Amino acid sequence: MEKSKIQDGAYGNFVTGMGHAQMDKGESTFAKPYGGSDLYELAKMKVQDGIAARIVECVPETAFKHDISIIGDEDGTVLKECFSLGLIEALQVAGEYQRLTGGAIIVTEYENDDLQSLAAPPTSSAKVRQYRVYSAGTVDLQSSDFEGDSPKVFRVTLLDGERREIHPQRCTVIYGKKAPDVLRGVSLRERFFGTPALKASEQSLKNLANVMASIVNMATETGVMLFSLENFNEMLSKPDCGIRDAQELISLVKLSMSSFRGVFSGANDKFEILSHNFTGLPEVLQKAMNMVSADSRIPMSILFGQSATGLAQTNEGDTKAYGELVESWRSRYIYRPAARLISELAHRNCNASCSEFEWGPVTVLSLKEQLEAKKLQAETLNIYYQMGAIDADSIRESVFHNGHSWEVTVED
């Protein structure tokens, strides 16, 4: 007999024993191996499911919410060139593709380029003209295209359906989360680019949708109308006209209900609505939401607008955790490709040497939060002043000279 296979994850294997011959519940039941990510399915989820779209988009949007600071760009010329040529926008789009498809490539196009010249390396003196972003799903990789771990050519599908070869020197790769090298069933695309961030949340998002649909169905069908009509069986047993008489009577009852909310009934007829009460639904829905939050690593208050406990409380801890996630993501996946592109743009278009930059803040204090922080700073400085550790002139010079500063230093 052919062994049946069911799809399950590592956690399910651990709980049920599936996937281990010595622990299987049935001798013909084995866990289905990893089959790779279905990018078409993930793309549909991203378009149709607002939570899936937020998982994909919110991290890159937060990462580039505030402008970067390019080291060595004193007058802001390089940064203006980055915005005018669409480099910052291209990086954000590539970040969204990375979380949706596992990776992306940013293709740099130069002056006097055409579709035929993309297969050749750029000239050393050509200025950057624009950037194009392609997701990992539109890049066709073949094992014969690689020399070691690096591809000799990138093949992409354009909007007109035509496939073009692009030289690697024109491409900046945005990698995703690397798949374990011992995992079987990983496609060449995932081995090179990485796995999508949305993949980890796919099943929990579908479970949440099923829970929501079940709750809606239960709420819709919670009331059952019960008609007890006298001599109803005798009416149905009449030859030829019994069924018609019953249909007319029920139609009359429905008509009266839709018109003025009344019911026609005989002396011994009865009419009642049987309602069903459901308990525990908020808890089940909360658990499903918690699973989506855990799989996506995005806190509940950021992803769903409420805390994990469902109580009215501040989300300061969630904001901090989300900020750490964004900082880790952009430092690990985006910084080095972005620094390379900025350095090339500064050299070619601005004749400047700028190879490093600093990220903008993830969060900015509101006016109320700034005032509260300044009040706390003033109380702290007053303590040092009363101790004699610092004088008023040092406080004025450090904190209020040419604007406000959080740093306080004292010269010998």
XYZ file of C-alpha atoms in Angstrom:
412
model
C 0.000 0.000 0.000
C 1.313 3.453 -0.897
C 2.203 5.426 2.179
C -0.031 8.452 2.666
C 1.497 11.844 3.303
C 0.093 14.798 5.170
C 1.481 18.298 5.412
C 2.635 19.333 8.847
C 5.259 21.490 10.480
C 8.089 20.771 12.876
C 5.963 21.601 15.924
C 3.241 19.209 14.789
C 5.849 16.526 14.216
C 7.130 16.994 17.751
C 3.670 16.780 19.336
C 2.256 13.920 17.288
C 5.420 11.977 16.600
C 4.974 12.176 12.845
C 8.154 12.021 10.839
C 9.864 9.585 13.221
C 9.553 5.907 12.397
C 9.856 4.861 16.026
C 7.158 7.329 17.166
C 4.632 7.326 14.305
C 1.000 6.912 15.315
C 0.401 4.835 12.209
C 2.928 2.875 10.199
C 1.679 4.451 6.926
C 1.737 8.080 8.107
C 4.738 10.269 7.450
C 5.254 14.035 7.455
C 5.385 15.683 4.041
C 8.811 17.198 3.310
C 9.294 20.911 2.742
C 8.166 21.836 -0.751
C 9.263 25.451 -1.014
C 7.274 28.672 -1.013
C 4.358 29.215 -3.381
C 5.025 32.846 -4.323
C 1.751 33.139 -6.243
C -0.196 32.115 -3.143
C 1.756 34.533 -0.936
C 1.215 37.351 -3.448
C -2.546 36.721 -3.426
C -2.567 36.829 0.348
C -0.658 40.104 0.319
C -3.188 41.706 -2.040
C -6.365 40.282 -0.488
C -5.470 40.136 3.213
C -4.779 43.406 4.994
C -2.880 41.678 7.801
C -0.602 39.921 5.303
C -0.006 43.234 3.538
C 0.924 44.844 6.850
C 3.394 42.062 7.652
C 5.085 42.682 4.304
C 4.965 46.484 4.200
C 5.171 47.848 7.729
C 8.819 46.988 8.441
C 10.262 48.612 5.263
C 7.943 51.613 5.672
C 9.145 52.158 9.241
C 12.784 51.602 8.265
C 12.677 54.453 5.713
C 10.139 56.654 7.485
C 12.829 59.160 8.486
C 15.624 60.257 6.170
C 19.062 58.722 6.333
C 22.211 60.794 6.991
C 25.048 60.212 4.520
C 28.457 60.593 6.144
C 30.583 63.103 4.234
C 27.613 64.698 2.468
C 27.809 68.026 4.251
C 25.611 70.039 1.878
C 23.109 67.216 1.214
C 23.878 66.973 -2.496
C 24.215 63.179 -2.529
C 21.019 62.697 -0.510
C 19.084 64.922 -2.919
C 20.440 62.897 -5.818
C 19.303 59.686 -4.075
C 15.769 61.025 -3.848
C 15.676 62.513 -7.336
C 16.790 59.264 -9.006
C 14.489 57.108 -6.829
C 17.168 55.204 -4.919
C 15.440 55.469 -1.523
C 12.129 54.398 -3.055
C 13.838 51.496 -4.825
C 15.356 50.307 -1.541
C 11.957 50.372 0.171
C 10.281 48.474 -2.687
C 13.115 45.940 -2.663
C 12.581 45.526 1.078
C 8.901 44.745 0.512
C 9.787 42.248 -2.220
C 12.336 40.685 0.094
C 9.698 40.044 2.754
C 7.175 38.774 0.181
C 9.288 36.657 -2.176
C 12.500 36.085 -0.234
C 14.688 38.554 -2.108
C 15.018 41.143 -4.849
C 17.520 42.735 -7.211
C 17.978 46.460 -7.834
C 19.144 47.060 -11.394
C 21.114 50.266 -11.950
C 20.628 51.831 -15.365
C 23.138 54.346 -16.714
C 23.102 57.078 -19.328
C 22.891 55.883 -22.952
C 21.730 52.436 -21.812
C 19.183 50.446 -23.806
C 17.707 46.961 -23.436
C 20.508 45.408 -25.463
C 23.299 46.947 -23.381
C 21.984 45.533 -20.084
C 23.815 42.264 -20.691
C 27.178 44.071 -20.704
C 28.953 45.699 -17.732
C 28.571 49.482 -17.402
C 31.250 51.882 -18.508
C 33.310 53.489 -15.767
C 32.377 57.079 -16.636
C 28.630 56.702 -17.185
C 26.322 58.482 -14.750
C 23.437 56.721 -13.014
C 20.094 57.391 -14.707
C 17.534 55.368 -12.732
C 16.851 52.171 -10.779
C 14.545 49.229 -11.434
C 13.504 46.648 -8.864
C 12.651 43.013 -9.613
C 11.413 40.518 -7.057
C 12.970 37.096 -6.654
C 9.872 35.635 -8.292
C 10.622 37.325 -11.621
C 14.286 36.258 -11.705
C 14.902 32.991 -13.522
C 17.964 31.290 -12.050
C 19.512 28.154 -13.494
C 22.302 26.089 -12.019
C 24.337 26.500 -15.206
C 24.353 30.287 -14.659
C 26.413 30.022 -11.466
C 30.119 30.122 -10.967
C 30.420 28.878 -7.435
C 27.805 30.719 -5.392
C 27.671 33.784 -7.666
C 25.529 33.981 -10.816
C 27.169 34.996 -14.084
C 23.918 36.494 -15.367
C 20.464 37.476 -14.100
C 17.425 36.751 -16.269
C 14.338 38.847 -15.533
C 10.871 39.000 -17.091
C 9.818 42.456 -18.271
C 6.276 43.842 -18.382
C 5.869 42.879 -22.027
C 6.672 39.277 -21.143
C 10.104 39.346 -22.752
C 13.037 37.932 -20.813
C 16.232 39.957 -20.606
C 19.727 39.073 -19.446
C 21.315 41.570 -17.045
C 24.990 41.688 -16.146
C 25.723 41.051 -12.427
C 27.694 44.319 -12.129
C 24.450 46.185 -12.748
C 22.559 44.222 -10.084
C 22.487 44.719 -6.329
C 20.992 41.721 -4.568
C 18.742 42.091 -1.511
C 18.857 38.738 0.245
C 16.187 37.250 2.482
C 16.441 34.937 5.444
C 18.736 32.094 4.501
C 17.152 28.654 4.356
C 18.986 25.927 6.318
C 21.474 24.263 4.003
C 20.423 20.809 5.221
C 16.755 21.365 4.346
C 15.553 19.308 1.421
C 13.066 20.541 -1.139
C 14.513 24.055 -1.275
C 14.421 25.562 -4.756
C 17.421 27.208 -6.375
C 15.685 30.556 -5.956
C 15.351 30.097 -2.184
C 18.873 28.750 -1.847
C 20.249 31.903 -3.473
C 17.891 34.653 -2.324
C 16.356 33.232 0.852
C 12.898 32.456 2.218
C 10.019 34.981 2.417
C 9.157 36.505 5.785
C 5.454 36.011 5.003
C 5.942 32.253 4.631
C 6.256 31.758 8.388
C 2.874 33.445 8.928
C 1.030 31.802 6.027
C -0.645 29.015 7.992
C -1.506 31.142 11.024
C -3.054 33.790 8.738
C -5.209 31.121 7.097
C -6.202 29.798 10.519
C -7.181 33.306 11.613
C -9.293 33.710 8.471
C -11.035 30.395 9.180
C -11.765 31.434 12.764
C -13.183 34.765 11.643
C -15.325 33.095 8.964
C -16.669 30.595 11.492
C -17.583 33.356 13.922
C -19.373 35.293 11.172
C -21.301 32.196 10.138
C -22.310 31.450 13.718
C -23.420 35.041 14.249
C -25.458 34.930 11.038
C -27.112 31.600 11.788
C -27.559 32.085 15.509
C -31.367 32.337 15.312
C -33.587 29.499 14.053
C -37.298 30.251 13.426
C -39.578 27.453 14.545
C -43.181 27.224 13.247
C -45.601 24.808 14.950
C -48.709 24.727 12.771
C -51.808 22.807 13.810
C -52.735 19.938 11.477
C -49.654 20.611 9.350
C -49.219 16.906 8.570
C -52.819 16.620 7.393
C -52.314 19.664 5.163
C -49.297 18.032 3.504
C -51.193 14.780 2.966
C -53.874 16.399 0.822
C -53.669 15.235 -2.772
C -52.403 17.759 -5.330
C -52.782 20.901 -3.221
C -51.254 20.060 0.153
C -47.739 21.194 -0.666
C -49.055 24.330 -2.356
C -51.158 25.231 0.684
C -48.132 24.835 2.984
C -45.986 26.999 0.716
C -48.623 29.727 0.588
C -48.977 29.702 4.370
C -45.234 29.952 4.959
C -44.952 32.684 2.291
C -47.671 34.622 4.068
C -45.812 34.349 7.354
C -42.544 35.539 5.760
C -44.362 38.395 4.034
C -45.867 39.588 7.288
C -42.496 39.426 9.025
C -40.771 41.488 6.344
C -43.598 44.051 6.206
C -44.533 44.937 9.760
C -42.753 42.338 11.886
C -45.974 40.425 12.621
C -46.775 36.723 12.391
C -50.043 35.064 11.309
C -50.937 32.093 13.434
C -54.000 30.084 14.281
C -55.410 29.478 17.714
C -53.135 26.520 18.382
C -50.208 27.550 16.177
C -46.890 28.498 17.742
C -43.981 30.610 16.557
C -40.628 31.064 18.305
C -36.993 31.872 17.563
C -34.406 29.526 19.007
C -31.172 31.433 19.617
C -27.824 29.888 20.379
C -25.350 31.393 22.810
C -21.649 30.996 22.104
C -18.997 31.350 24.771
C -15.232 31.475 24.521
C -15.132 32.987 21.036
C -13.089 36.068 22.039
C -10.489 33.821 23.634
C -10.234 31.608 20.536
C -9.933 34.649 18.278
C -7.290 36.129 20.582
C -5.215 32.949 20.424
C -5.377 32.945 16.619
C -4.222 36.576 16.555
C -1.426 35.753 18.997
C -0.171 33.029 16.667
C -0.020 35.457 13.726
C 1.861 37.957 15.884
C 4.302 35.298 17.082
C 4.953 33.945 13.589
C 5.497 37.400 12.084
C 7.497 38.670 15.116
C 5.428 41.874 14.975
C 3.827 42.778 18.358
C 0.062 42.569 18.721
C -0.492 46.275 19.305
C 1.460 47.112 16.134
C -0.125 44.450 13.940
C -3.731 44.456 15.221
C -4.008 47.676 17.221
C -4.589 45.952 20.561
C -2.503 44.375 23.267
C -2.007 40.640 23.579
C -4.172 40.518 26.711
C -6.958 42.567 25.160
C -6.792 45.099 27.997
C -6.433 48.837 27.668
C -2.769 49.457 28.384
C 0.183 51.308 26.941
C 2.168 49.615 24.200
C 5.554 50.960 25.241
C 7.038 47.457 25.391
C 5.575 46.535 22.019
C 6.915 49.724 20.474
C 10.392 48.939 21.785
C 10.248 45.342 20.528
C 9.014 46.473 17.115
C 11.740 49.118 16.938
C 14.371 46.456 17.649
C 12.886 44.285 14.891
C 13.079 47.124 12.352
C 16.617 48.080 13.354
C 17.772 44.470 13.138
C 16.085 43.970 9.747
C 17.507 47.042 8.048
C 20.988 46.524 9.503
C 21.134 42.866 8.493
C 19.513 42.944 5.050
C 19.549 46.509 3.697
C 22.570 48.449 4.992
C 25.367 46.914 2.908
C 23.464 46.928 -0.427
C 22.291 50.493 0.248
C 25.798 51.666 1.156
C 27.162 50.198 -2.068
C 24.507 51.937 -4.191
C 24.972 55.271 -2.402
C 28.743 55.078 -2.822
C 28.427 54.409 -6.559
C 25.869 57.199 -7.026
C 28.009 59.694 -5.110
C 31.097 58.795 -7.154
C 29.465 58.795 -10.595
C 26.957 61.655 -10.315
C 28.377 63.930 -7.610
C 32.119 63.260 -7.787
C 32.066 62.638 -4.045
C 33.309 59.881 -1.783
C 30.488 58.721 0.514
C 30.524 55.062 1.437
C 28.670 55.079 4.765
C 25.397 56.406 6.107
C 23.360 56.427 9.292
C 19.762 55.341 9.553
C 17.039 57.733 10.602
C 15.337 57.063 13.932
C 12.689 54.356 14.024
C 10.468 56.394 16.317
C 10.351 60.105 17.133
C 9.145 61.469 20.445
C 5.922 63.436 20.369
C 5.789 66.953 21.790
C 4.312 65.660 25.032
C 6.968 62.953 25.305
C 9.722 65.497 24.584
C 8.474 67.801 27.345
C 8.275 64.912 29.811
C 11.808 63.822 28.886
C 13.144 67.373 29.256
C 11.455 67.656 32.640
C 13.134 64.437 33.773
C 16.464 65.724 32.422
C 16.053 68.990 34.326
C 15.327 67.123 37.565
C 18.416 64.965 37.053
C 20.628 67.976 36.317
C 19.261 69.746 39.393
C 20.401 66.839 41.535
C 23.922 67.114 40.102
C 23.790 70.890 40.638
C 22.789 70.505 44.282
C 25.626 68.012 44.738
C 28.090 70.510 43.293
C 29.083 68.151 40.493
C 28.137 70.691 37.812
C 27.484 74.430 37.699
C 24.817 76.453 35.918
C 27.194 77.668 33.185
C 28.128 74.088 32.255
C 24.449 73.117 32.070
C 23.666 76.144 29.915
C 26.600 75.469 27.613
C 25.961 71.735 27.221
C 22.158 71.610 27.044
C 20.976 74.913 25.579
C 23.811 76.209 23.402
C 22.627 76.295 19.742
C 19.542 74.216 20.512
C 18.728 71.442 22.926
C 21.043 68.520 23.629
C 20.642 65.384 25.740
C 24.392 65.083 26.270
C 26.050 66.960 29.150
C 29.830 67.288 29.347
C 32.070 69.259 31.707
C 35.494 70.585 30.752
C 38.368 70.478 33.196
